[in-house]
Each structure stands twice: as C-alpha cells, then as structure tokens.
Amino acid sequence: MGKSELRRLAGALKHFLSEQDEDEFITTPAADATPASAAGVSRPANPKAMQEGSTLTIDFRRQTAPAATSNTTPMMTTAQKQAALAELAQTIKVCSRCALGATRLNAVPGEGNVDADVMFVGEGPGYDEDRQGRPFVGRAGQLLDKMIVAMGLTREQVFIANIAKCHPMVDPQHPEKHGNDRAPNAGEIACCRKFLEQQIAIVCPKYIVALGGVSAKALISDAKSLGALRGQFYNLNLDSVQLPRPVQILATFHPAALLRNPNWKKDAWKDLQMVMAQLGLKGPAK
Ligand code: URA
C-alpha cells in the first residue's frame, strides 16, 4: 500500500473515530476490547466485554436445513425488486405473527437502494424507529450513517434492514418510555426470518454487514460470540430461498455498542475496511 493510500485511510479512520456520542439505549459502560489477534479476529480481553450480545443466552442456530436449489430466487430487475420489496413491506406492516405486532407503533420493514452492493442488518427497531417506521434513525442510526460515509458510500446507496421488524420492548405496556428496548428473542427472530430472507434474496447484495451479535448469530447461524464471528467473511445460506448469486456476510459491532464503547471503533473500522477492500471502495472523497 502506497503512502498516499495510507494517508487517505488514516484520514478516513480519523473522521470515523472523531464522532463520539451518547446512546440512549445504553446505561452501563463495558470493558475494553483487545487489539486484533494474529488470525485477524478481534477478541475482548474480558469475554464479558462483548456485552452487546451478552444478554443472549439463546442459541439462535436455525433448526431447518438451507433452502433446496429448486427454490432459487431469480435475479430481478430494479423495477421488479422495487415492486417485490414494496409488496413485502405491506405484508410486514400488518404482520401479527408474534406478540410484537400488538405493541409496535409502526413496523420497520427496512429501506434503501434495491440494487445495493452492501446491506446492513441490525437487530430490531428501537424507540425512534418505532415512531418513524424507518430503520436506524435514532442515535445509533446517526453513527451508522457515519460508518457508511467513512466507507465511501451514502445511506442512499445501501440497504438497511433488521432481524426483527417490530420494536422489542422490555415493558410493552409503556411504549412511550425511553430505554425500553431489548434484543428480539428467538421466537421473534424466527417469526421475522422469512421476511429478512426475502429482502436479502430480492436485493441480493454482494455483502451483508451484520451489526452486532444478535444479527451475526442469526444470519451466520452460529452460536459463537460476536468476537469469535468477526474478522472473516461467511457464505450466507438462507432457510427459505436459494440466493441468485453468492452473498458474503461479515459481522461487526452494533453502532449502539460503539457509542457505548468508542474504543471498539478501531476494530469496527477494520471490519468495514474488509468490505471496502472487496468492493474497491476508497473512503469518503476529500
Ligand atoms: N438498532 C437496531 O438494531 N436497529 C435499528 O433500526 C435501530 C437501532
């Protein structure tokens, strides 16, 4: 790598690291992460530092086998993708397959460029997303926007979705409360899985960035910790559809975790750079 390339990457890293915010989801600080291991997989010094997924004691591995080849979704035209996603969004908006359908204000199907090379998948809508019906519009979303820009992309160029489409609340009796967010449970994830799989098959991005442990475990179908899953690409296999072309998935930190632990941003940046390298992205234009 030449000096100018190094300078440009350093500039993009500085830009990314310069943004530090509080996040309304987060109430307790967590421990630091260690630098990347020789294998390129970053692990926390203290395994409990990966608290972002630590409330998850559930094994998210899927029970069903990946889809049969006969169920292959064809690669669609842009117009076909838009129509298919719009129809799917309508189905999601009236879904009541799990209890979250009764307490949500708005379902949050996802949004973005139907021809995106990169799809980001979070865990589930929070307070702001529930109100607006759009993914990642709160403080974590503002950081996600910055991560996207640091990669040399814009929000309009990517697709953003969630594992769960409705707001999982700690106290569903009080949707007006702040700090009432929780990760979706295994049943909720299972109910929404088909929706996400259809979105992925329709958009068929080249890369999916799984944001956080819930998303990574659900999509990579592995109960390993986020720390163990990070640092390498996986071939995505879906339950309900066979993808029209291979899709690679990479796990990184959830932006809400980065707001809580800004020192993890360096490792998140390394993850994003792996995708950038594959796509020939050079970071933001100067
Ligand atoms: N966190 C998520 O995982 N998804 C959102 O849409 C917002 C916050």
Coordinates of C-alpha atoms and ligand atoms in Angstrom, one line a residue:
M1 CA 0.0 0.0 0.0
G2 CA 1.4 3.4 -1.0
K3 CA 1.9 6.4 1.3
S4 CA -0.9 8.4 -0.2
E5 CA -3.3 5.4 0.2
L6 CA -2.2 5.1 3.9
R7 CA -2.7 8.8 4.4
R8 CA -6.2 8.6 2.9
L9 CA -7.2 5.6 5.0
A10 CA -5.8 7.3 8.1
G11 CA -7.9 10.4 7.3
A12 CA -11.0 8.2 6.9
L13 CA -10.2 6.5 10.2
K14 CA -9.8 9.8 12.0
H15 CA -13.1 11.0 10.6
F16 CA -14.8 7.8 11.8
L17 CA -13.2 7.9 15.2
S18 CA -13.9 11.6 15.8
E19 CA -17.6 11.0 16.3
Q20 CA -18.4 10.2 19.8
D21 CA -21.9 10.3 21.2
E22 CA -24.0 9.0 24.0
D23 CA -26.7 6.5 23.1
E24 CA -30.0 6.4 24.8
F25 CA -30.1 2.6 24.7
I26 CA -27.1 2.2 26.8
T27 CA -26.9 2.7 30.5
T28 CA -23.8 0.8 31.7
P29 CA -20.2 1.2 30.4
A30 CA -18.4 -2.0 29.4
A31 CA -14.8 -3.1 29.3
D32 CA -12.3 -2.5 26.5
A33 CA -11.7 -4.8 23.6
T34 CA -8.1 -6.0 22.9
P35 CA -6.4 -5.5 19.5
A36 CA -6.8 -7.9 16.7
S37 CA -5.3 -11.4 17.1
A38 CA -2.8 -12.8 14.6
A39 CA -5.7 -14.5 12.9
G40 CA -7.4 -11.1 12.3
V41 CA -10.2 -11.9 14.7
S42 CA -10.5 -9.4 17.5
R43 CA -11.5 -10.8 20.9
P44 CA -12.2 -8.9 24.0
A45 CA -9.7 -9.0 26.9
N46 CA -12.5 -9.9 29.1
P47 CA -15.1 -12.1 27.3
K48 CA -17.8 -10.2 29.2
A49 CA -16.7 -7.1 27.3
M50 CA -18.8 -8.3 24.4
Q51 CA -21.8 -7.4 26.4
E52 CA -23.6 -6.1 23.4
G53 CA -24.7 -9.7 22.8
S54 CA -24.3 -10.9 26.4
T55 CA -27.9 -10.8 27.3
L56 CA -28.3 -13.5 24.7
T57 CA -28.2 -16.9 26.2
I58 CA -30.4 -18.3 23.5
D59 CA -29.0 -20.4 20.7
F60 CA -30.1 -18.7 17.5
R61 CA -28.9 -21.5 15.2
R62 CA -31.6 -22.4 12.8
Q63 CA -33.4 -25.7 13.1
T64 CA -34.1 -26.1 9.4
A65 CA -31.8 -27.0 6.5
P66 CA -30.8 -24.4 4.0
A67 CA -33.2 -24.0 1.0
A68 CA -33.2 -26.5 -1.8
T69 CA -31.8 -25.4 -5.1
S70 CA -35.2 -25.7 -6.7
N71 CA -36.3 -22.6 -4.6
T72 CA -33.9 -20.3 -6.2
T73 CA -35.0 -16.6 -6.4
P74 CA -34.1 -15.2 -9.9
M75 CA -32.1 -12.1 -10.0
M76 CA -34.6 -9.3 -10.6
T77 CA -34.6 -6.1 -12.5
T78 CA -34.6 -2.9 -10.5
A79 CA -38.3 -2.3 -11.1
Q80 CA -39.1 -5.9 -10.1
K81 CA -37.1 -5.5 -6.9
Q82 CA -38.9 -2.3 -6.0
A83 CA -42.3 -3.9 -6.6
A84 CA -41.4 -7.1 -4.7
L85 CA -39.9 -5.1 -1.7
A86 CA -42.9 -2.8 -1.6
E87 CA -45.3 -5.7 -1.5
L88 CA -43.2 -7.4 1.2
A89 CA -43.2 -4.1 3.2
Q90 CA -47.0 -4.0 3.1
T91 CA -47.2 -7.6 4.4
I92 CA -44.7 -6.7 7.2
K93 CA -46.7 -3.6 8.2
V94 CA -49.8 -5.6 9.0
C95 CA -48.0 -8.7 10.4
S96 CA -49.2 -10.1 13.7
R97 CA -47.3 -13.3 13.7
C98 CA -45.7 -12.6 17.1
A99 CA -46.7 -10.5 20.1
L100 CA -44.6 -7.6 18.9
G101 CA -47.2 -6.9 16.3
A102 CA -49.7 -5.9 19.1
T103 CA -47.4 -3.4 20.8
R104 CA -45.5 -1.8 18.0
L105 CA -46.4 1.7 16.8
N106 CA -45.0 1.0 13.3
A107 CA -43.4 -2.0 11.8
V108 CA -40.0 -1.2 10.3
P109 CA -39.5 -3.2 7.2
G110 CA -36.2 -1.7 6.1
E111 CA -35.2 0.7 3.3
G112 CA -32.6 1.6 0.8
N113 CA -31.2 1.0 -2.6
V114 CA -32.7 -2.1 -4.1
D115 CA -29.5 -2.6 -6.1
A116 CA -27.2 -2.1 -3.2
D117 CA -23.9 -3.9 -3.0
V118 CA -24.0 -3.6 0.7
M119 CA -26.8 -4.4 3.1
F120 CA -26.6 -3.6 6.8
V121 CA -28.7 -5.7 9.2
G122 CA -29.3 -4.6 12.7
E123 CA -31.2 -6.4 15.5
G124 CA -34.5 -4.6 15.7
P125 CA -36.2 -1.2 15.8
G126 CA -35.9 1.0 18.9
Y127 CA -37.9 3.9 20.2
D128 CA -37.2 6.3 17.3
E129 CA -37.6 3.6 14.6
D130 CA -40.9 2.5 16.1
R131 CA -42.2 6.1 15.8
Q132 CA -40.9 6.7 12.3
G133 CA -41.3 3.3 10.8
R134 CA -37.7 3.6 9.4
P135 CA -34.6 1.7 10.4
F136 CA -31.7 3.3 12.2
V137 CA -33.0 6.8 12.6
G138 CA -32.0 7.3 16.2
R139 CA -28.6 7.9 17.7
A140 CA -27.2 4.5 16.7
G141 CA -28.5 5.3 13.2
Q142 CA -26.6 8.6 13.1
L143 CA -23.4 6.6 13.9
L144 CA -24.3 4.0 11.3
D145 CA -24.7 6.9 8.7
K146 CA -21.2 8.0 9.6
M147 CA -19.8 4.5 9.3
I148 CA -21.4 4.3 5.8
V149 CA -19.9 7.6 4.8
A150 CA -16.5 6.5 6.2
M151 CA -16.7 3.6 3.8
G152 CA -17.2 5.9 0.8
L153 CA -20.9 5.2 0.5
T154 CA -24.0 7.1 1.3
R155 CA -27.2 5.9 3.1
E156 CA -29.0 6.1 -0.3
Q157 CA -26.5 3.6 -1.8
V158 CA -27.0 0.8 0.7
F159 CA -29.9 -1.2 2.1
I160 CA -30.7 -1.2 5.8
A161 CA -32.8 -3.8 7.5
N162 CA -33.2 -5.5 10.8
I163 CA -33.6 -9.1 12.0
A164 CA -36.8 -8.2 13.8
K165 CA -39.2 -5.8 12.1
C166 CA -41.1 -4.6 15.2
H167 CA -39.8 -2.9 18.3
P168 CA -39.0 -5.4 21.1
M169 CA -39.8 -3.7 24.4
V170 CA -38.8 -4.6 27.9
D171 CA -42.1 -3.2 29.1
P172 CA -44.6 -3.4 26.3
Q173 CA -47.2 -1.7 28.5
H174 CA -45.3 1.5 28.2
P175 CA -44.2 2.1 24.6
E176 CA -43.8 5.8 25.4
K177 CA -40.8 5.0 27.7
H178 CA -37.2 5.6 26.7
G179 CA -34.7 2.9 27.5
N180 CA -37.4 0.3 26.9
D181 CA -35.5 -1.6 24.2
R182 CA -34.4 -5.2 24.3
A183 CA -33.0 -7.6 21.8
P184 CA -35.5 -9.8 19.9
N185 CA -35.9 -13.3 21.4
A186 CA -35.5 -16.5 19.4
G187 CA -39.3 -16.8 18.7
E188 CA -39.5 -13.2 17.4
I189 CA -36.4 -13.8 15.3
A190 CA -37.9 -17.0 13.9
C191 CA -41.2 -15.2 13.0
C192 CA -39.3 -12.5 11.1
R193 CA -36.7 -14.7 9.4
K194 CA -38.7 -15.3 6.3
F195 CA -39.2 -11.5 5.8
L196 CA -35.5 -10.8 6.0
E197 CA -34.6 -13.8 3.8
Q198 CA -36.9 -12.5 1.1
Q199 CA -35.4 -9.0 1.4
I200 CA -31.9 -10.4 1.1
A201 CA -32.9 -12.6 -1.9
I202 CA -34.6 -9.7 -3.7
V203 CA -31.8 -7.1 -3.1
C204 CA -29.1 -9.8 -3.4
P205 CA -26.3 -7.5 -2.2
K206 CA -22.7 -8.6 -2.6
Y207 CA -22.0 -8.1 1.1
I208 CA -24.1 -8.1 4.2
V209 CA -22.7 -6.4 7.3
A210 CA -24.3 -7.9 10.4
L211 CA -24.5 -5.3 13.1
G212 CA -24.0 -6.8 16.5
G213 CA -24.2 -10.3 18.0
V214 CA -27.9 -10.8 17.5
S215 CA -27.7 -10.2 13.8
A216 CA -24.4 -12.1 13.3
K217 CA -25.6 -15.1 15.2
A218 CA -29.0 -15.2 13.4
L219 CA -27.5 -14.8 10.0
I220 CA -24.3 -16.8 10.3
S221 CA -26.3 -19.4 12.2
D222 CA -23.7 -19.9 14.8
A223 CA -24.0 -19.5 18.5
K224 CA -20.4 -18.3 18.8
S225 CA -19.8 -14.8 20.3
L226 CA -19.6 -11.8 18.1
G227 CA -15.9 -11.7 18.9
A228 CA -15.4 -15.1 17.5
L229 CA -17.5 -14.5 14.4
R230 CA -15.8 -11.2 13.5
G231 CA -12.8 -10.9 11.2
Q232 CA -13.9 -13.2 8.3
F233 CA -16.4 -13.5 5.6
Y234 CA -19.0 -16.3 5.6
N235 CA -21.1 -17.5 2.7
L236 CA -24.7 -16.7 3.5
N237 CA -27.1 -19.7 3.4
L238 CA -30.8 -19.0 3.9
D239 CA -33.6 -21.3 5.0
S240 CA -36.4 -20.3 2.7
V241 CA -34.7 -19.3 -0.5
Q242 CA -31.7 -20.1 -2.6
L243 CA -29.9 -16.9 -3.5
P244 CA -29.5 -16.0 -7.2
R245 CA -25.8 -15.4 -6.5
P246 CA -23.5 -15.9 -3.5
V247 CA -23.7 -13.3 -0.8
Q248 CA -20.9 -12.9 1.8
I249 CA -21.6 -11.8 5.3
L250 CA -19.3 -10.1 7.8
A251 CA -20.1 -9.4 11.4
T252 CA -19.1 -6.2 13.2
F253 CA -20.2 -4.2 16.3
H254 CA -23.6 -2.7 16.5
P255 CA -23.4 1.1 16.3
A256 CA -25.1 1.3 19.7
A257 CA -22.3 -0.7 21.2
L258 CA -19.8 1.6 19.6
L259 CA -21.5 4.6 21.2
R260 CA -21.1 2.9 24.5
N261 CA -17.5 1.7 23.8
P262 CA -15.9 4.1 21.4
N263 CA -12.6 2.2 21.8
W264 CA -14.2 -0.6 19.8
K265 CA -14.5 1.7 16.8
K266 CA -11.0 0.8 15.6
D267 CA -11.9 -2.8 15.3
A268 CA -15.2 -2.0 13.6
W269 CA -13.3 0.2 11.2
K270 CA -11.0 -2.8 10.4
D271 CA -14.2 -4.9 9.7
L272 CA -15.6 -2.2 7.4
Q273 CA -12.3 -1.9 5.6
M274 CA -12.5 -5.6 4.7
V275 CA -15.7 -4.9 2.8
M276 CA -14.3 -1.8 1.3
A277 CA -11.3 -3.7 0.0
Q278 CA -13.5 -6.3 -1.7
L279 CA -15.6 -3.6 -3.4
G280 CA -12.6 -1.3 -4.2
L281 CA -14.1 1.5 -2.0
K282 CA -11.6 4.2 -1.1
G283 CA -13.5 6.0 1.7
P284 CA -15.0 9.5 1.6
A285 CA -14.0 11.8 -1.2
K286 CA -11.8 14.7 0.1
Ligands
URA1 N1 -30.9 -0.7 16.5 C1 -31.2 -1.6 15.6 O1 -30.7 -2.7 15.7 N2 -31.9 -1.3 14.5 C2 -32.5 -0.1 14.3 O2 -33.2 0.0 13.4 C3 -32.2 0.8 15.3 C4 -31.4 0.6 16.3

